[in-house]
PDB file of C-alpha atoms in Angstrom:
ATOM      1  CA  MET A   5      -4.016-197.399 108.758  1.00 65.00           C
ATOM      2  CA  GLU A   6      -3.362-193.805 109.718  1.00 83.00           C
ATOM      3  CA  PHE A   7       0.267-192.849 109.146  1.00 90.00           C
ATOM      4  CA  THR A   8       1.668-191.818 112.497  1.00 95.00           C
ATOM      5  CA  PRO A   9       5.039-192.798 113.987  1.00 96.00           C
ATOM      6  CA  LEU A  10       3.339-194.950 116.631  1.00 97.00           C
ATOM      7  CA  LYS A  11       1.208-196.863 114.131  1.00 96.00           C
ATOM      8  CA  LEU A  12       4.141-197.368 111.773  1.00 96.00           C
ATOM      9  CA  ASN A  13       6.252-198.718 114.652  1.00 97.00           C
ATOM     10  CA  VAL A  14       3.459-201.155 115.581  1.00 96.00           C
ATOM     11  CA  PHE A  15       3.349-202.136 111.879  1.00 95.00           C
ATOM     12  CA  LEU A  16       7.108-202.819 112.109  1.00 96.00           C
ATOM     13  CA  PHE A  17       6.606-205.108 115.103  1.00 97.00           C
ATOM     14  CA  PHE A  18       4.074-207.288 113.274  1.00 97.00           C
ATOM     15  CA  LYS A  19       5.170-207.066 109.624  1.00 96.00           C
ATOM     16  CA  LEU A  20       8.942-206.364 109.778  1.00 95.00           C
ATOM     17  CA  PRO A  21      10.070-207.832 113.092  1.00 96.00           C
ATOM     18  CA  SER A  22      13.758-207.944 112.126  1.00 96.00           C
ATOM     19  CA  ALA A  23      13.705-204.155 111.711  1.00 97.00           C
ATOM     20  CA  PHE A  24      11.817-203.689 114.976  1.00 97.00           C
ATOM     21  CA  TRP A  25      14.161-205.895 117.027  1.00 97.00           C
ATOM     22  CA  SER A  26      17.179-204.196 115.415  1.00 97.00           C
ATOM     23  CA  GLY A  27      15.966-200.892 116.884  1.00 97.00           C
ATOM     24  CA  VAL A  28      14.602-199.203 113.737  1.00 98.00           C
ATOM     25  CA  ARG A  29      11.979-196.614 114.740  1.00 98.00           C
ATOM     26  CA  VAL A  30       9.924-194.040 112.824  1.00 98.00           C
ATOM     27  CA  LYS A  31      10.270-190.624 114.449  1.00 98.00           C
ATOM     28  CA  SER A  32       8.172-188.469 112.113  1.00 98.00           C
ATOM     29  CA  ILE A  33       6.286-188.611 108.840  1.00 97.00           C
ATOM     30  CA  SER A  34       4.617-185.981 106.694  1.00 96.00           C
ATOM     31  CA  LYS A  35       3.551-185.702 103.059  1.00 94.00           C
ATOM     32  CA  GLU A  36       7.099-184.680 102.063  1.00 95.00           C
ATOM     33  CA  GLN A  37       9.419-186.256 104.630  1.00 97.00           C
ATOM     34  CA  CYS A  38       9.968-189.346 106.749  1.00 98.00           C
ATOM     35  CA  VAL A  39      12.544-189.621 109.544  1.00 98.00           C
ATOM     36  CA  VAL A  40      13.684-192.964 111.001  1.00 98.00           C
ATOM     37  CA  THR A  41      16.368-193.633 113.621  1.00 98.00           C
ATOM     38  CA  VAL A  42      18.382-196.617 114.714  1.00 98.00           C
ATOM     39  CA  LYS A  43      20.847-196.775 117.598  1.00 98.00           C
ATOM     40  CA  HIS A  44      24.059-198.779 117.531  1.00 98.00           C
ATOM     41  CA  ARG A  45      23.745-201.739 119.896  1.00 96.00           C
ATOM     42  CA  TRP A  46      25.325-205.136 120.332  1.00 95.00           C
ATOM     43  CA  PHE A  47      22.371-206.780 118.544  1.00 94.00           C
ATOM     44  CA  ASN A  48      22.681-204.753 115.311  1.00 96.00           C
ATOM     45  CA  GLN A  49      26.449-204.382 115.043  1.00 96.00           C
ATOM     46  CA  ASN A  50      28.942-205.800 112.568  1.00 96.00           C
ATOM     47  CA  PRO A  51      32.406-207.177 113.502  1.00 96.00           C
ATOM     48  CA  PHE A  52      33.811-203.626 113.236  1.00 95.00           C
ATOM     49  CA  LYS A  53      31.611-202.333 116.082  1.00 94.00           C
ATOM     50  CA  SER A  54      29.328-200.177 113.945  1.00 97.00           C
ATOM     51  CA  ILE A  55      25.783-200.666 112.692  1.00 98.00           C
ATOM     52  CA  TYR A  56      25.555-203.518 110.204  1.00 97.00           C
ATOM     53  CA  PHE A  57      24.853-202.277 106.675  1.00 97.00           C
ATOM     54  CA  ALA A  58      21.623-204.294 106.395  1.00 97.00           C
ATOM     55  CA  VAL A  59      20.217-202.580 109.507  1.00 98.00           C
ATOM     56  CA  GLN A  60      21.058-199.204 107.968  1.00 98.00           C
ATOM     57  CA  ALA A  61      19.347-200.349 104.762  1.00 98.00           C
ATOM     58  CA  MET A  62      16.192-201.341 106.673  1.00 98.00           C
ATOM     59  CA  ALA A  63      16.009-197.912 108.288  1.00 98.00           C
ATOM     60  CA  ALA A  64      16.723-196.086 105.038  1.00 98.00           C
ATOM     61  CA  GLU A  65      14.241-198.164 103.029  1.00 98.00           C
ATOM     62  CA  LEU A  66      11.559-197.483 105.629  1.00 98.00           C
ATOM     63  CA  THR A  67      11.934-193.713 105.142  1.00 98.00           C
ATOM     64  CA  THR A  68      11.123-194.140 101.449  1.00 98.00           C
ATOM     65  CA  GLY A  69       8.645-197.001 101.732  1.00 97.00           C
ATOM     66  CA  ALA A  70       6.507-195.299 104.366  1.00 97.00           C
ATOM     67  CA  LEU A  71       6.119-192.297 102.045  1.00 97.00           C
ATOM     68  CA  VAL A  72       5.108-194.620  99.185  1.00 97.00           C
ATOM     69  CA  MET A  73       2.578-196.429 101.397  1.00 97.00           C
ATOM     70  CA  MET A  74       1.127-193.143 102.625  1.00 96.00           C
ATOM     71  CA  GLN A  75       0.645-191.783  99.096  1.00 96.00           C
ATOM     72  CA  ILE A  76      -0.908-195.047  97.892  1.00 96.00           C
ATOM     73  CA  LYS A  77      -3.422-194.935 100.753  1.00 96.00           C
ATOM     74  CA  LYS A  78      -4.152-191.277 100.018  1.00 95.00           C
ATOM     75  CA  SER A  79      -4.881-192.141  96.357  1.00 94.00           C
ATOM     76  CA  GLY A  80      -7.599-194.606  97.350  1.00 94.00           C
ATOM     77  CA  LYS A  81      -6.501-196.921  94.523  1.00 95.00           C
ATOM     78  CA  ASN A  82      -5.245-200.493  94.634  1.00 96.00           C
ATOM     79  CA  ILE A  83      -1.562-199.977  93.788  1.00 97.00           C
ATOM     80  CA  SER A  84       1.291-202.433  94.294  1.00 97.00           C
ATOM     81  CA  MET A  85       4.769-201.344  95.365  1.00 97.00           C
ATOM     82  CA  LEU A  86       8.119-203.084  95.121  1.00 97.00           C
ATOM     83  CA  VAL A  87      11.771-202.137  95.463  1.00 98.00           C
ATOM     84  CA  ALA A  88      13.193-202.778  91.987  1.00 97.00           C
ATOM     85  CA  ASN A  89      16.739-201.605  92.628  1.00 98.00           C
ATOM     86  CA  ASN A  90      18.915-199.919  95.222  1.00 98.00           C
ATOM     87  CA  ASN A  91      22.420-198.609  95.750  1.00 98.00           C
ATOM     88  CA  SER A  92      24.336-197.374  98.760  1.00 98.00           C
ATOM     89  CA  ASN A  93      27.342-195.331  99.752  1.00 98.00           C
ATOM     90  CA  PHE A  94      28.890-195.637 103.220  1.00 97.00           C
ATOM     91  CA  SER A  95      31.105-192.698 104.130  1.00 97.00           C
ATOM     92  CA  LYS A  96      31.670-193.013 107.880  1.00 97.00           C
ATOM     93  CA  LYS A  97      31.403-195.596 110.639  1.00 97.00           C
ATOM     94  CA  ALA A  98      27.794-195.742 111.911  1.00 98.00           C
ATOM     95  CA  THR A  99      27.905-195.565 115.708  1.00 97.00           C
ATOM     96  CA  GLY A 100      25.575-193.920 118.203  1.00 98.00           C
ATOM     97  CA  ARG A 101      22.110-192.943 116.989  1.00 98.00           C
ATOM     98  CA  ILE A 102      21.806-192.666 113.206  1.00 98.00           C
ATOM     99  CA  THR A 103      18.961-190.621 111.725  1.00 98.00           C
ATOM    100  CA  PHE A 104      17.774-191.395 108.202  1.00 98.00           C
ATOM    101  CA  THR A 105      15.738-188.795 106.333  1.00 98.00           C
ATOM    102  CA  CYS A 106      13.931-188.953 103.007  1.00 98.00           C
ATOM    103  CA  ASN A 107      12.552-185.699 101.577  1.00 98.00           C
ATOM    104  CA  ASP A 108      11.156-187.153  98.321  1.00 97.00           C
ATOM    105  CA  GLY A 109       7.444-187.372  99.125  1.00 95.00           C
ATOM    106  CA  HIS A 110       6.618-185.044  96.255  1.00 94.00           C
ATOM    107  CA  LEU A 111       8.221-187.434  93.761  1.00 95.00           C
ATOM    108  CA  ILE A 112       6.065-190.408  94.680  1.00 94.00           C
ATOM    109  CA  GLU A 113       2.903-188.310  94.710  1.00 90.00           C
ATOM    110  CA  GLU A 114       3.528-187.356  91.079  1.00 92.00           C
ATOM    111  CA  ALA A 115       4.369-190.945  90.061  1.00 96.00           C
ATOM    112  CA  ILE A 116       1.133-192.241  91.593  1.00 95.00           C
ATOM    113  CA  LYS A 117      -0.886-189.599  89.747  1.00 94.00           C
ATOM    114  CA  GLN A 118       0.818-190.692  86.519  1.00 95.00           C
ATOM    115  CA  THR A 119       0.140-194.378  87.230  1.00 95.00           C
ATOM    116  CA  ILE A 120      -3.555-193.684  87.831  1.00 94.00           C
ATOM    117  CA  ALA A 121      -3.862-191.473  84.735  1.00 94.00           C
ATOM    118  CA  THR A 122      -2.119-193.870  82.332  1.00 94.00           C
ATOM    119  CA  CYS A 123      -2.714-197.276  84.005  1.00 93.00           C
ATOM    120  CA  GLU A 124       0.990-197.921  83.365  1.00 94.00           C
ATOM    121  CA  GLY A 125       3.578-198.840  85.974  1.00 96.00           C
ATOM    122  CA  GLN A 126       6.033-196.175  87.081  1.00 97.00           C
ATOM    123  CA  THR A 127       9.436-196.248  88.733  1.00 97.00           C
ATOM    124  CA  ILE A 128      10.839-193.580  90.980  1.00 97.00           C
ATOM    125  CA  TRP A 129      14.215-193.216  92.699  1.00 98.00           C
ATOM    126  CA  MET A 130      14.056-191.967  96.280  1.00 98.00           C
ATOM    127  CA  LYS A 131      17.047-191.016  98.446  1.00 98.00           C
ATOM    128  CA  SER A 132      17.582-191.481 102.171  1.00 98.00           C
ATOM    129  CA  VAL A 133      20.541-189.928 103.968  1.00 98.00           C
ATOM    130  CA  GLY A 134      21.822-191.198 107.316  1.00 98.00           C
ATOM    131  CA  VAL A 135      23.611-188.864 109.713  1.00 98.00           C
ATOM    132  CA  ASN A 136      25.137-189.443 113.142  1.00 98.00           C
ATOM    133  CA  GLU A 137      24.566-187.383 116.295  1.00 98.00           C
ATOM    134  CA  LYS A 138      27.139-184.839 115.112  1.00 98.00           C
ATOM    135  CA  ARG A 139      25.078-184.418 111.896  1.00 98.00           C
ATOM    136  CA  GLU A 140      27.905-186.038 109.875  1.00 98.00           C
ATOM    137  CA  GLN A 141      26.701-188.132 106.953  1.00 98.00           C
ATOM    138  CA  VAL A 142      27.423-191.843 107.448  1.00 98.00           C
ATOM    139  CA  SER A 143      25.497-193.300 104.517  1.00 98.00           C
ATOM    140  CA  GLU A 144      23.323-192.443 101.553  1.00 98.00           C
ATOM    141  CA  MET A 145      20.943-194.972 100.064  1.00 98.00           C
ATOM    142  CA  ASN A 146      18.805-194.804  96.955  1.00 98.00           C
ATOM    143  CA  PHE A 147      15.802-197.020  96.326  1.00 98.00           C
ATOM    144  CA  GLU A 148      14.027-197.457  93.007  1.00 98.00           C
ATOM    145  CA  TRP A 149      10.365-198.078  93.759  1.00 98.00           C
ATOM    146  CA  SER A 150       8.146-199.675  91.156  1.00 98.00           C
ATOM    147  CA  ILE A 151       4.458-198.924  91.464  1.00 98.00           C
ATOM    148  CA  LYS A 152       1.680-200.444  89.396  1.00 96.00           C
ATOM    149  CA  LEU A 153      -2.094-200.057  89.355  1.00 94.00           C
ATOM    150  CA  LYS A 154      -3.776-203.383  90.125  1.00 91.00           C
ATOM    151  CA  VAL A 155      -6.704-203.882  87.780  1.00 80.00           C
TER     152      VAL A 155
END
């Protein structure tokens, strides 16, 4: 699969339908950065009339996971990926359109090179920050990805 926003959004529809129906959409992806948005709607809200934390987590995880998937494909190797750990901080009510950005593409590229060179699994923490339409931070999420060369 080529890594374009359109193809990743089609991937969401078939492989992660809960994210797709919640309104999670990839807006851009490059070697270094992935940007995903989600808009507050009735379907994805919590009882406090903001975006449910799990919907924010899906969007944030996608910013990191898409970068991992892209680097694995680029390597040409058979490498598994798994979220081993995560943590979150919610600093403001998530209403309107929330944009999550991960700028850690360079970190996963290095970890994959290390995995291939040593045939040992690697873990890497990647951060995704969510901001509202006023560019105010609403959440920050960190995901520890475990990657391992399949032999």
